Every structure is written in structure tokens, then in C-alpha cells.
PDB file of C-alpha atoms in Angstrom:
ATOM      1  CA  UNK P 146      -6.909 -19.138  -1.633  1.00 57.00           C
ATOM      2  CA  UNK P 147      -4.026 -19.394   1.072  1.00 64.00           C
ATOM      3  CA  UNK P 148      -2.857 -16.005  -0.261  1.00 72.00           C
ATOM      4  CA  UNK P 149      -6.561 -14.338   0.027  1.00 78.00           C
ATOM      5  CA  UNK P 150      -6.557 -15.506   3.696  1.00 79.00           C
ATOM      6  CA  UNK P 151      -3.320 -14.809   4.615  1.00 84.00           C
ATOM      7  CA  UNK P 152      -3.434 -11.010   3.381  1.00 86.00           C
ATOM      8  CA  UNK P 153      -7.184 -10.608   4.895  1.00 84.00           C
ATOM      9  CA  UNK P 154      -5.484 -11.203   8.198  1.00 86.00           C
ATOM     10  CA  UNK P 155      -2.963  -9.148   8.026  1.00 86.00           C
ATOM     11  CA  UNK P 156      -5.670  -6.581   7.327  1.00 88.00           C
ATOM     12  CA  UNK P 157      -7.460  -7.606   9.706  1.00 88.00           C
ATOM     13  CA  UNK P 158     -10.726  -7.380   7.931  1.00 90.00           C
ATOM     14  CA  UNK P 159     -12.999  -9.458   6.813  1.00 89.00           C
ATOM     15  CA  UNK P 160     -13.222  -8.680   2.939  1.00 92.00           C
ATOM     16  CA  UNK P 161     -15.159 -10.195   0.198  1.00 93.00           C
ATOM     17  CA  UNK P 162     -13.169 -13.136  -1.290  1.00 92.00           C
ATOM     18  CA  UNK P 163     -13.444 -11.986  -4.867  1.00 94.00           C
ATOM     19  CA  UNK P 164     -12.867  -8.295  -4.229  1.00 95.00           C
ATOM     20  CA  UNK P 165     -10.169  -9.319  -2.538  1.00 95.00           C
ATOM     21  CA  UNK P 166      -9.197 -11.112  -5.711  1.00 94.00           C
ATOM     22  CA  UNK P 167      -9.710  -8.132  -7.852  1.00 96.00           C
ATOM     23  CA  UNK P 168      -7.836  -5.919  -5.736  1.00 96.00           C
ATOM     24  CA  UNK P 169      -4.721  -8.207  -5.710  1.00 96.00           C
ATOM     25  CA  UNK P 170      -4.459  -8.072  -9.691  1.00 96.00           C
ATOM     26  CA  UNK P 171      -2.533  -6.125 -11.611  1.00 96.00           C
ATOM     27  CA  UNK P 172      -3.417  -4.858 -15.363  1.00 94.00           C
ATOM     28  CA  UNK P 173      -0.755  -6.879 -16.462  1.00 94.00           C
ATOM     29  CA  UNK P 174      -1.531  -9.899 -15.042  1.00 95.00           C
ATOM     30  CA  UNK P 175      -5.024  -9.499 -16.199  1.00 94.00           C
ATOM     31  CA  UNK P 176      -3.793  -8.518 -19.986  1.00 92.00           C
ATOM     32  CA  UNK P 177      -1.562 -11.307 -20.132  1.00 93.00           C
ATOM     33  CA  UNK P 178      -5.120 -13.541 -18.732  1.00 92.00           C
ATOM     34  CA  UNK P 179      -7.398 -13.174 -21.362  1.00 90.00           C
ATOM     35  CA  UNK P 180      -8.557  -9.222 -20.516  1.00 90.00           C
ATOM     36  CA  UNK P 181      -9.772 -10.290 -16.973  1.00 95.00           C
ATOM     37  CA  UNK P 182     -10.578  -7.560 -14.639  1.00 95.00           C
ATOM     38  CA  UNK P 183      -8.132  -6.072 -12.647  1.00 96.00           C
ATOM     39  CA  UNK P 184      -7.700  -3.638  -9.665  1.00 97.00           C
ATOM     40  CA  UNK P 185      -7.974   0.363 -11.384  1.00 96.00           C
ATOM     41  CA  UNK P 186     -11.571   0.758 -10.507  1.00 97.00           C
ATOM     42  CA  UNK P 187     -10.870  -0.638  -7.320  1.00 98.00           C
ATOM     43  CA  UNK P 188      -7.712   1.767  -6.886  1.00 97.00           C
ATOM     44  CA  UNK P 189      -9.705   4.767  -8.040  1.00 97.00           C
ATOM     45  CA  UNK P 190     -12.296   4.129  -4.874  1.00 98.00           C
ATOM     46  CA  UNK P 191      -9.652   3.267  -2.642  1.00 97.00           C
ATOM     47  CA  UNK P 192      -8.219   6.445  -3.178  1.00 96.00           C
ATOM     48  CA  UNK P 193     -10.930   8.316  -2.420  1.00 96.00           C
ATOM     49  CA  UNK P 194     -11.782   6.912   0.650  1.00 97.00           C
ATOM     50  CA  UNK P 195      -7.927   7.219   1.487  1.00 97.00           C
ATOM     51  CA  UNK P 196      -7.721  11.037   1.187  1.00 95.00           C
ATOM     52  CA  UNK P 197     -11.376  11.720   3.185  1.00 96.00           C
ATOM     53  CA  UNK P 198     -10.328   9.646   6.167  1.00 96.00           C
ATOM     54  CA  UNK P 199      -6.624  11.042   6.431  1.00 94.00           C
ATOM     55  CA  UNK P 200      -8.288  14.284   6.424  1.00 95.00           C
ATOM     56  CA  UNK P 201     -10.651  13.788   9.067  1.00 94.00           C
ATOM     57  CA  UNK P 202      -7.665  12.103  10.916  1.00 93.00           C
ATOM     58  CA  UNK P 203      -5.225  15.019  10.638  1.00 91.00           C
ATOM     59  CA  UNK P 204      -8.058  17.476  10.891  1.00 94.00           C
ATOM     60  CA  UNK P 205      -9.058  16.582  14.413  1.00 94.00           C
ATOM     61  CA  UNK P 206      -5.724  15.373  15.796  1.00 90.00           C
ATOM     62  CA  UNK P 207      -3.877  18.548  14.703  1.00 89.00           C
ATOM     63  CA  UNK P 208      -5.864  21.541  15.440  1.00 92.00           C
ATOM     64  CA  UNK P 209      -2.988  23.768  15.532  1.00 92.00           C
ATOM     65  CA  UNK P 210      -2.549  23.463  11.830  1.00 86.00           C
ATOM     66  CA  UNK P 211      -3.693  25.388   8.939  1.00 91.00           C
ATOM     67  CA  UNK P 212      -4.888  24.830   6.014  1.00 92.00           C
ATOM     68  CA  UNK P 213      -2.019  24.501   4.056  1.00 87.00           C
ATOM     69  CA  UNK P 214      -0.092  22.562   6.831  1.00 83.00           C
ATOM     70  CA  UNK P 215      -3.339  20.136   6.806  1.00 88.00           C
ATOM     71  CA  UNK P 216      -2.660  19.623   3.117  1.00 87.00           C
ATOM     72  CA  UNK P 217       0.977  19.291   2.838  1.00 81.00           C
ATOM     73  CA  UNK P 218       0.722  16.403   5.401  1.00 82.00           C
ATOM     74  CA  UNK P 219      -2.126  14.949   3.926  1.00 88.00           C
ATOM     75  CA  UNK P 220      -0.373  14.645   0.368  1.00 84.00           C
ATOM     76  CA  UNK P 221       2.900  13.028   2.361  1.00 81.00           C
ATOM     77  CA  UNK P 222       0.915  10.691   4.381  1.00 86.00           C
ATOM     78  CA  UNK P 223      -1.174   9.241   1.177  1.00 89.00           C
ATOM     79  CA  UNK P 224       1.915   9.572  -1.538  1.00 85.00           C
ATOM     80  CA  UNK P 225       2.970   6.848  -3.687  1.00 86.00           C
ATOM     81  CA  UNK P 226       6.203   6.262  -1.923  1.00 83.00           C
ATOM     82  CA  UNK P 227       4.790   6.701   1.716  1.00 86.00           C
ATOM     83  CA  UNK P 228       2.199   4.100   0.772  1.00 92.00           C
ATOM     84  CA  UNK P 229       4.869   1.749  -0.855  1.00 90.00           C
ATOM     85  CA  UNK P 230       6.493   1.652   2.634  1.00 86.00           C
ATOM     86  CA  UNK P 231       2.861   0.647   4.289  1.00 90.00           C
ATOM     87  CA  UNK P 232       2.249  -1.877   1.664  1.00 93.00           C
ATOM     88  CA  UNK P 233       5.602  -3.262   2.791  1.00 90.00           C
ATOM     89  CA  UNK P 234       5.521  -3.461   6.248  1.00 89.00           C
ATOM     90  CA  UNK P 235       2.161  -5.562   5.718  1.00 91.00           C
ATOM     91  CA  UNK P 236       4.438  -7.953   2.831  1.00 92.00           C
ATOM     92  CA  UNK P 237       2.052  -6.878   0.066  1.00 94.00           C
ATOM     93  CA  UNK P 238       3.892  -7.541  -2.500  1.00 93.00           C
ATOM     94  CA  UNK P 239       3.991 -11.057  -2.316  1.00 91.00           C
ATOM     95  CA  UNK P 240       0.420 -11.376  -2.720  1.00 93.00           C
ATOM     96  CA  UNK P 241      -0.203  -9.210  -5.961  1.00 95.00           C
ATOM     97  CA  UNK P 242      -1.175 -11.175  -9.530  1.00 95.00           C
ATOM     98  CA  UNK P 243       1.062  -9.494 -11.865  1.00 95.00           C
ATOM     99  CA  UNK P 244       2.316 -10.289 -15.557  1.00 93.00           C
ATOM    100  CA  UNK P 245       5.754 -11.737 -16.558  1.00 92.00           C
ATOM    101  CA  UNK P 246       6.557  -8.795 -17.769  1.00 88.00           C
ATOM    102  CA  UNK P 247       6.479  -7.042 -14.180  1.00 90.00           C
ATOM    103  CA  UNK P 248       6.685  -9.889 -12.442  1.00 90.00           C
ATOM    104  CA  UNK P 249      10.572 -10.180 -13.912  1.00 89.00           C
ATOM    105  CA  UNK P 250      11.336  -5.992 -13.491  1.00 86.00           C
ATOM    106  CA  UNK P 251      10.947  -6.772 -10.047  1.00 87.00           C
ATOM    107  CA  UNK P 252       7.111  -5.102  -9.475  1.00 88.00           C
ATOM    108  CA  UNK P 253       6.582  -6.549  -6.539  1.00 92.00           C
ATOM    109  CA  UNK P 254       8.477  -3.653  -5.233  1.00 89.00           C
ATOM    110  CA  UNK P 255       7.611  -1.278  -7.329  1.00 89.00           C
ATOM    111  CA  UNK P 256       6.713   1.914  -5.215  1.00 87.00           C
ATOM    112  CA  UNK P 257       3.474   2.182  -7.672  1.00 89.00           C
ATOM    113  CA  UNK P 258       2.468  -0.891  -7.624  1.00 93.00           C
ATOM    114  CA  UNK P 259       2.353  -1.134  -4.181  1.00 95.00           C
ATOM    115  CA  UNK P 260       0.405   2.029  -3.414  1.00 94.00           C
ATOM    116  CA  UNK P 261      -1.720   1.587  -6.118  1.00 95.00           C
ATOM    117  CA  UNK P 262      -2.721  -2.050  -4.625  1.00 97.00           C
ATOM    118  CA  UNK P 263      -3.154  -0.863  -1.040  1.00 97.00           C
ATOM    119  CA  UNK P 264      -5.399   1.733  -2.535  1.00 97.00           C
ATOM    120  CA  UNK P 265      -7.491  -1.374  -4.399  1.00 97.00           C
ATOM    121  CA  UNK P 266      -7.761  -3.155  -1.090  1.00 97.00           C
ATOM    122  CA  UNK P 267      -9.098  -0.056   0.420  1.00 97.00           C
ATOM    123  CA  UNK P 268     -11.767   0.003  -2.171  1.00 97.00           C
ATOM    124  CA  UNK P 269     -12.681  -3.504  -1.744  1.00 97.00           C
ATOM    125  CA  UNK P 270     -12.844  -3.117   2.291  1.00 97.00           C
ATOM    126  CA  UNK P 271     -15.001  -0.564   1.507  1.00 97.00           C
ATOM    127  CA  UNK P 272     -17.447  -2.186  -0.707  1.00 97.00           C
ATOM    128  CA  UNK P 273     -17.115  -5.693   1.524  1.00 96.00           C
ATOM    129  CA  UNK P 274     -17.761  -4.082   4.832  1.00 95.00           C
ATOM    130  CA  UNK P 275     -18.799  -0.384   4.375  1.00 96.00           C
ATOM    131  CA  UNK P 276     -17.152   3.231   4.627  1.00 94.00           C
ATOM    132  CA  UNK P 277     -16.912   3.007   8.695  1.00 95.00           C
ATOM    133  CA  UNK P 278     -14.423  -0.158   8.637  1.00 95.00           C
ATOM    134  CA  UNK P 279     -12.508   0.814   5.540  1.00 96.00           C
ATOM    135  CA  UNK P 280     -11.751   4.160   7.612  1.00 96.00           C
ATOM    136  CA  UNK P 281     -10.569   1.715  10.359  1.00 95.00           C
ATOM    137  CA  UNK P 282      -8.215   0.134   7.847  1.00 95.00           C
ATOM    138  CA  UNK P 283      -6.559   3.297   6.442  1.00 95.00           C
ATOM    139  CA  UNK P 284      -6.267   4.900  10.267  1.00 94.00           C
ATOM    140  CA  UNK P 285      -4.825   1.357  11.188  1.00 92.00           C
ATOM    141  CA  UNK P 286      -2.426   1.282   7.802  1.00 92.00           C
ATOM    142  CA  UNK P 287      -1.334   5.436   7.967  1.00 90.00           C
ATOM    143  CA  UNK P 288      -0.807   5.424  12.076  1.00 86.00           C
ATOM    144  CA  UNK P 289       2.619   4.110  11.824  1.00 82.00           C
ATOM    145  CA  UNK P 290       3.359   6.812   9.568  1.00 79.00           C
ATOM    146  CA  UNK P 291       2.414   9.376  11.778  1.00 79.00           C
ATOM    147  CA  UNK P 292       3.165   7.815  15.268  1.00 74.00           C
ATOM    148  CA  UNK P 293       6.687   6.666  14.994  1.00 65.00           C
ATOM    149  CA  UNK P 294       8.659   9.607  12.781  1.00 59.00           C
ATOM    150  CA  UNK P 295      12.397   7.983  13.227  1.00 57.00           C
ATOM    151  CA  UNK P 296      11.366   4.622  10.880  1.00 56.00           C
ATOM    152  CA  UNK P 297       9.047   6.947   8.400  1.00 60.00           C
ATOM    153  CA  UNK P 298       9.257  10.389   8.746  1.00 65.00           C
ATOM    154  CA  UNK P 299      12.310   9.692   5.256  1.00 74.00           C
ATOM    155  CA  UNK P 300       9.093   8.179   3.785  1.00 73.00           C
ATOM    156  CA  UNK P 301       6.425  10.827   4.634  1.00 74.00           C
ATOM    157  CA  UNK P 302       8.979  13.571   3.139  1.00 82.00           C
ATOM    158  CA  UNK P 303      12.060  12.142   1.450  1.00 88.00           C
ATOM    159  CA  UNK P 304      13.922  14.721  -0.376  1.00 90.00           C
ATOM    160  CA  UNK P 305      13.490  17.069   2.989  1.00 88.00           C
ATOM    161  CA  UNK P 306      14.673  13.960   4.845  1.00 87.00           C
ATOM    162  CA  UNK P 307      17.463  13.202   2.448  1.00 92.00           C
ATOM    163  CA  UNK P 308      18.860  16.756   2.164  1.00 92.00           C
ATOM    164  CA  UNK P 309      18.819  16.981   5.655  1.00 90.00           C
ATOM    165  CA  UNK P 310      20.766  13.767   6.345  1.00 90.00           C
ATOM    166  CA  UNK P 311      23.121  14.421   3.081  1.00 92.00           C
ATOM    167  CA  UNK P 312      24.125  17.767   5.091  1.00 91.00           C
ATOM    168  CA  UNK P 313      24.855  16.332   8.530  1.00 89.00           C
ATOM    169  CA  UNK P 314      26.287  12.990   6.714  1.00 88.00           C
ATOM    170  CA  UNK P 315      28.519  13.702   3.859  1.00 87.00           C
ATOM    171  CA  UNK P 316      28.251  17.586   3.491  1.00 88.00           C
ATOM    172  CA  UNK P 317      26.980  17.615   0.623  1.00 87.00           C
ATOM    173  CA  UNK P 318      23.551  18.578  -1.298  1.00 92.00           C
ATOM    174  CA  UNK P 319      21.427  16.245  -3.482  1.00 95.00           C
ATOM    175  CA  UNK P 320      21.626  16.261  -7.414  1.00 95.00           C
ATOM    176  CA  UNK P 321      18.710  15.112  -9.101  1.00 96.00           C
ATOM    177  CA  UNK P 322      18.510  13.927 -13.126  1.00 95.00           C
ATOM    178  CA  UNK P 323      15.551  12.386 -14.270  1.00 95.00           C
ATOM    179  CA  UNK P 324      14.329  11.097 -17.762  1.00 93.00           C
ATOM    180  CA  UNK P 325      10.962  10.090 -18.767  1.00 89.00           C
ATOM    181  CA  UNK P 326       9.791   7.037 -21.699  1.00 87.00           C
ATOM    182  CA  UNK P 327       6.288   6.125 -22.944  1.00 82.00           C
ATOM    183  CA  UNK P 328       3.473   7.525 -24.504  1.00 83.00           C
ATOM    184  CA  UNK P 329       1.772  10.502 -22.919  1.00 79.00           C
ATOM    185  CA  UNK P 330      -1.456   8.483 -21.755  1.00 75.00           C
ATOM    186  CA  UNK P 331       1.313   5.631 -19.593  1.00 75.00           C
ATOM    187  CA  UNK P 332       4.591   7.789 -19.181  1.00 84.00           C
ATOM    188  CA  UNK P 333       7.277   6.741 -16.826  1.00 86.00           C
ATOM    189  CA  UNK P 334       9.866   8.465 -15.342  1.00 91.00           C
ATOM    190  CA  UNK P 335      12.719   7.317 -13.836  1.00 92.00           C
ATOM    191  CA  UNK P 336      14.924   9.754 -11.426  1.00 94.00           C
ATOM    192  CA  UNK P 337      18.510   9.345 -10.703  1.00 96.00           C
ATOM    193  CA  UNK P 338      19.521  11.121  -7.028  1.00 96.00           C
ATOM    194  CA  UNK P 339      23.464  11.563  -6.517  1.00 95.00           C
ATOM    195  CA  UNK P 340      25.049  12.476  -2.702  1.00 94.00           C
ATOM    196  CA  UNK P 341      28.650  12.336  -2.561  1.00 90.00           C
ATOM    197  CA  UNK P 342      29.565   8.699  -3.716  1.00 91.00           C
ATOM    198  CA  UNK P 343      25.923   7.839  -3.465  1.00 93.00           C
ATOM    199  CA  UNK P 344      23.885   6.962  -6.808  1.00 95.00           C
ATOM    200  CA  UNK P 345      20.096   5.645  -6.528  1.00 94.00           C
ATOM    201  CA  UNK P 346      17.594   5.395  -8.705  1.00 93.00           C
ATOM    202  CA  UNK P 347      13.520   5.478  -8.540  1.00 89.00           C
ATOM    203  CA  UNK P 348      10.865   5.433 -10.626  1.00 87.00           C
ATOM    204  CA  UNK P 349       7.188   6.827 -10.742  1.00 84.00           C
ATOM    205  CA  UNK P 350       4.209   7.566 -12.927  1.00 83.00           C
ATOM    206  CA  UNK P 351       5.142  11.609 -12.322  1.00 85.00           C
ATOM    207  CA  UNK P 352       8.437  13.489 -12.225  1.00 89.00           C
ATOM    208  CA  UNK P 353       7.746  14.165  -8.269  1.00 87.00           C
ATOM    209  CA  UNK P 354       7.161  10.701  -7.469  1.00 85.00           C
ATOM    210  CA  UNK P 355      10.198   9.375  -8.998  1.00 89.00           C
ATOM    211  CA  UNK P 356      12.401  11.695  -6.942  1.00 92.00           C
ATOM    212  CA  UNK P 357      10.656  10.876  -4.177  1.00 88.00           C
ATOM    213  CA  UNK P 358      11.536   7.084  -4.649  1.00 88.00           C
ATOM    214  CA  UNK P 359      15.369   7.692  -5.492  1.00 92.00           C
ATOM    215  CA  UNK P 360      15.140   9.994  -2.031  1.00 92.00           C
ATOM    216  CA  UNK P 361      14.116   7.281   0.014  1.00 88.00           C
ATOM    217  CA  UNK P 362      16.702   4.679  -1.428  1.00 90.00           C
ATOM    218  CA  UNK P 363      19.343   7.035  -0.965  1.00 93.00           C
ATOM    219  CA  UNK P 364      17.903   8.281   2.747  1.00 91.00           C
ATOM    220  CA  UNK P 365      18.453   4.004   3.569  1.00 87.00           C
ATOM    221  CA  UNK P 366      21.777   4.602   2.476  1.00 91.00           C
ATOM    222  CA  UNK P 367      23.220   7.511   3.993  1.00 90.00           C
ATOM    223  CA  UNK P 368      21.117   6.202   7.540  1.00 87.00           C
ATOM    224  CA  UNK P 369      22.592   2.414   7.485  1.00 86.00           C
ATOM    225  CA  UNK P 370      26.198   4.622   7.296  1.00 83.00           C
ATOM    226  CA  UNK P 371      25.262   6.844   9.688  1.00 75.00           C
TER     227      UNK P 371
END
């Protein structure tokens, strides 16, 4: 119960203690429970209401923009990896239920986890409290990203960032290999990024999001040198 209120208040809302439940638990933790419910459905909403209130965000802050600008910051602001860096600045990952399994491949840093859990607690916000307070949660939870672009502008658009940095840093341009596992309904990808004498890894549910996550590992890099 400490964890629920702990994690309420650092959302600062005041969310239904077994949604809040439910969107703190992981399918593995849940598999490895008996089949309890866990946090997809959850997720799915969350998601939804993510993308329609980053929209209206962008939409009237930036009215300079087209539509294709709109949309290209729109799918940075809400990606896995961008919301991975939220759901740490918040110290998510401490609070999720997971498996043994994940709990042991270290998923409480997972980039997908993360997102995907911040997305669940955006559901249940929504369902606790209604549409016009979970929109004051994901304005609240994207604003850093867009207000302060030195600490996340690398997380809003890594491989830009990255290449960017690689150039100024070590002359040199990013190489990206990647190799996917699993069947085709759960495959995983994991990308390997390579900069000079630089080697990180990421992984993702897509090819995209992988090197996204081995972008932003490397980005750290490179920076703390820099």
C-alpha cells in the first residue's frame, strides 16, 4: 500500500487504489500469479488519451507548424524511449509488479516497460478522475520534454541527437546492427549502435524503437565525455 501512495503523489492525482494496482502490474507478474489481471487494457486507454492531449498541446502552442511538423513531434514526444525517460524522472520503475523472469533482466528499466506503465497509469487517471485531469497528468508528465531541450531533446529524437553529437564529438557517424528473436505475435529486437570506441545496446518491441534506445545510451555517453 506504501508503494500505491507513494507513486499517487508523485502523480499528483488522486487515483483509484485498485486501478492504481492494475496499472502497476506487469503480464508477467500477473502470469507468474495465477492469470491475475494486469495493465494492457489499461495501457491501450492510456495511450489513447496520451496521443489526443499531446495533440491538442502541440496544436495550440505551435501554430507555426504544419501538419507534418505537428506529427513528427507528436510521435517523439509520446515514443517508447521518450516516455521511458518520463517514467524515470518520476522513479517508476520501482513501483511496477513484475515476474522473476523480468524482474532479474533488469525490467525495471526496460524502456518498454516503462512507457508501457506510464501509459497504464494514464488510463487509470482517466477512469479514477475523468478525461479533464488525466490531460492534466500527461501535460504535467510531457512538459519537461518540451520545456527544457538540453536534458531531453537526446530523448525526444535520439539518433538525430546522437549523430549530431557523434560528429562534433568523435568525428565519426553512427553504425547500427540489429537482430530480432521471438515469435511474430511477441518479437523483440535488440539494436547494437557503434561510434568510434563506443558500443551500446537497446532493445524494443519494433526495429525503430530499439535504435532509438541504443541512441540514447550512446548520446549519455558521448555527452558525460563531452
Amino acid at each position: 500500500m506504501s508503494d500505491l501512495i507513494t507513486i499517487a503523489q508523485k502523480l499528483g492525482v488522486d487515483i483509484d487504489a485498485e486501478l492504481l494496482s492494475l496499472a502497476l502490474t506487469h503480464r508477467s507478474f500477473a502470469y507468474e500469479n495465477g492469470g491475475i489481471p494486469h495493465n494492457e487494457r489499461l495501457e491501450f486507454l492510456g495511450d489513447s488519451v496520451l496521443g489526443q492531449a499531446t495533440t491538442v498541446l502541440l496544436y495550440t502552442r505551435h501554430p507555426e507548424l504544419d501538419e507534418g511538423s505537428l506529427a513528427k513531434r507528436r510521435a517523439s514526444v509520446v515514443s517508447t524511449v521518450a516516455l521511458a525517460e518520463v517514467a524515470r524522472s518520476i522513479g517508476l520503475g520501482e513501483h511496477i509488479r513484475l515476474g522473476r523472469g523480468e524482474e532479474q533482466t533488469g525490467g525495471r528499466d526496460k524502456d518498454s516497460i516503462l512507457a508501457d506503465t506510464t501509459e497504464a497509469l494514464i488510463g487509470a487517471t482517466y477512469l479514477s478522475v475523468g478525461q479533464e485531469a488525466a490531460t492534466t497528468l500527461v501535460h504535467r508528465l510531457i512538459e519537461p520534454l518540451l520545456a527544457d531541450p538540453d536534458r531531453y531533446g537526446a530523448a525526444i529524437d535520439p539518433k538525430t541527437a546522437l549523430q549530431e553529437l557523434a560528429a562534433r564529438v568523435v568525428q565519426s557517424v553512427p553504425v547500427y546492427t540489429i537482430e530480432g528473436s521471438g515469435p511474430d505475435h511477441d518479437r523483440r529486437f535488440v539494436a547494437t549502435v557503434t561510434v568510434g570506441d563506443v558500443v551500446t545496446t537497446g532493445e524494443g518491441t519494433s526495429k525503430k524503437t530499439a535504435e532509438m534506445a541504443a541512441a540514447l545510451t550512446a548520446w549519455h555517453v558521448l555527452n558525460d565525455r563531452a
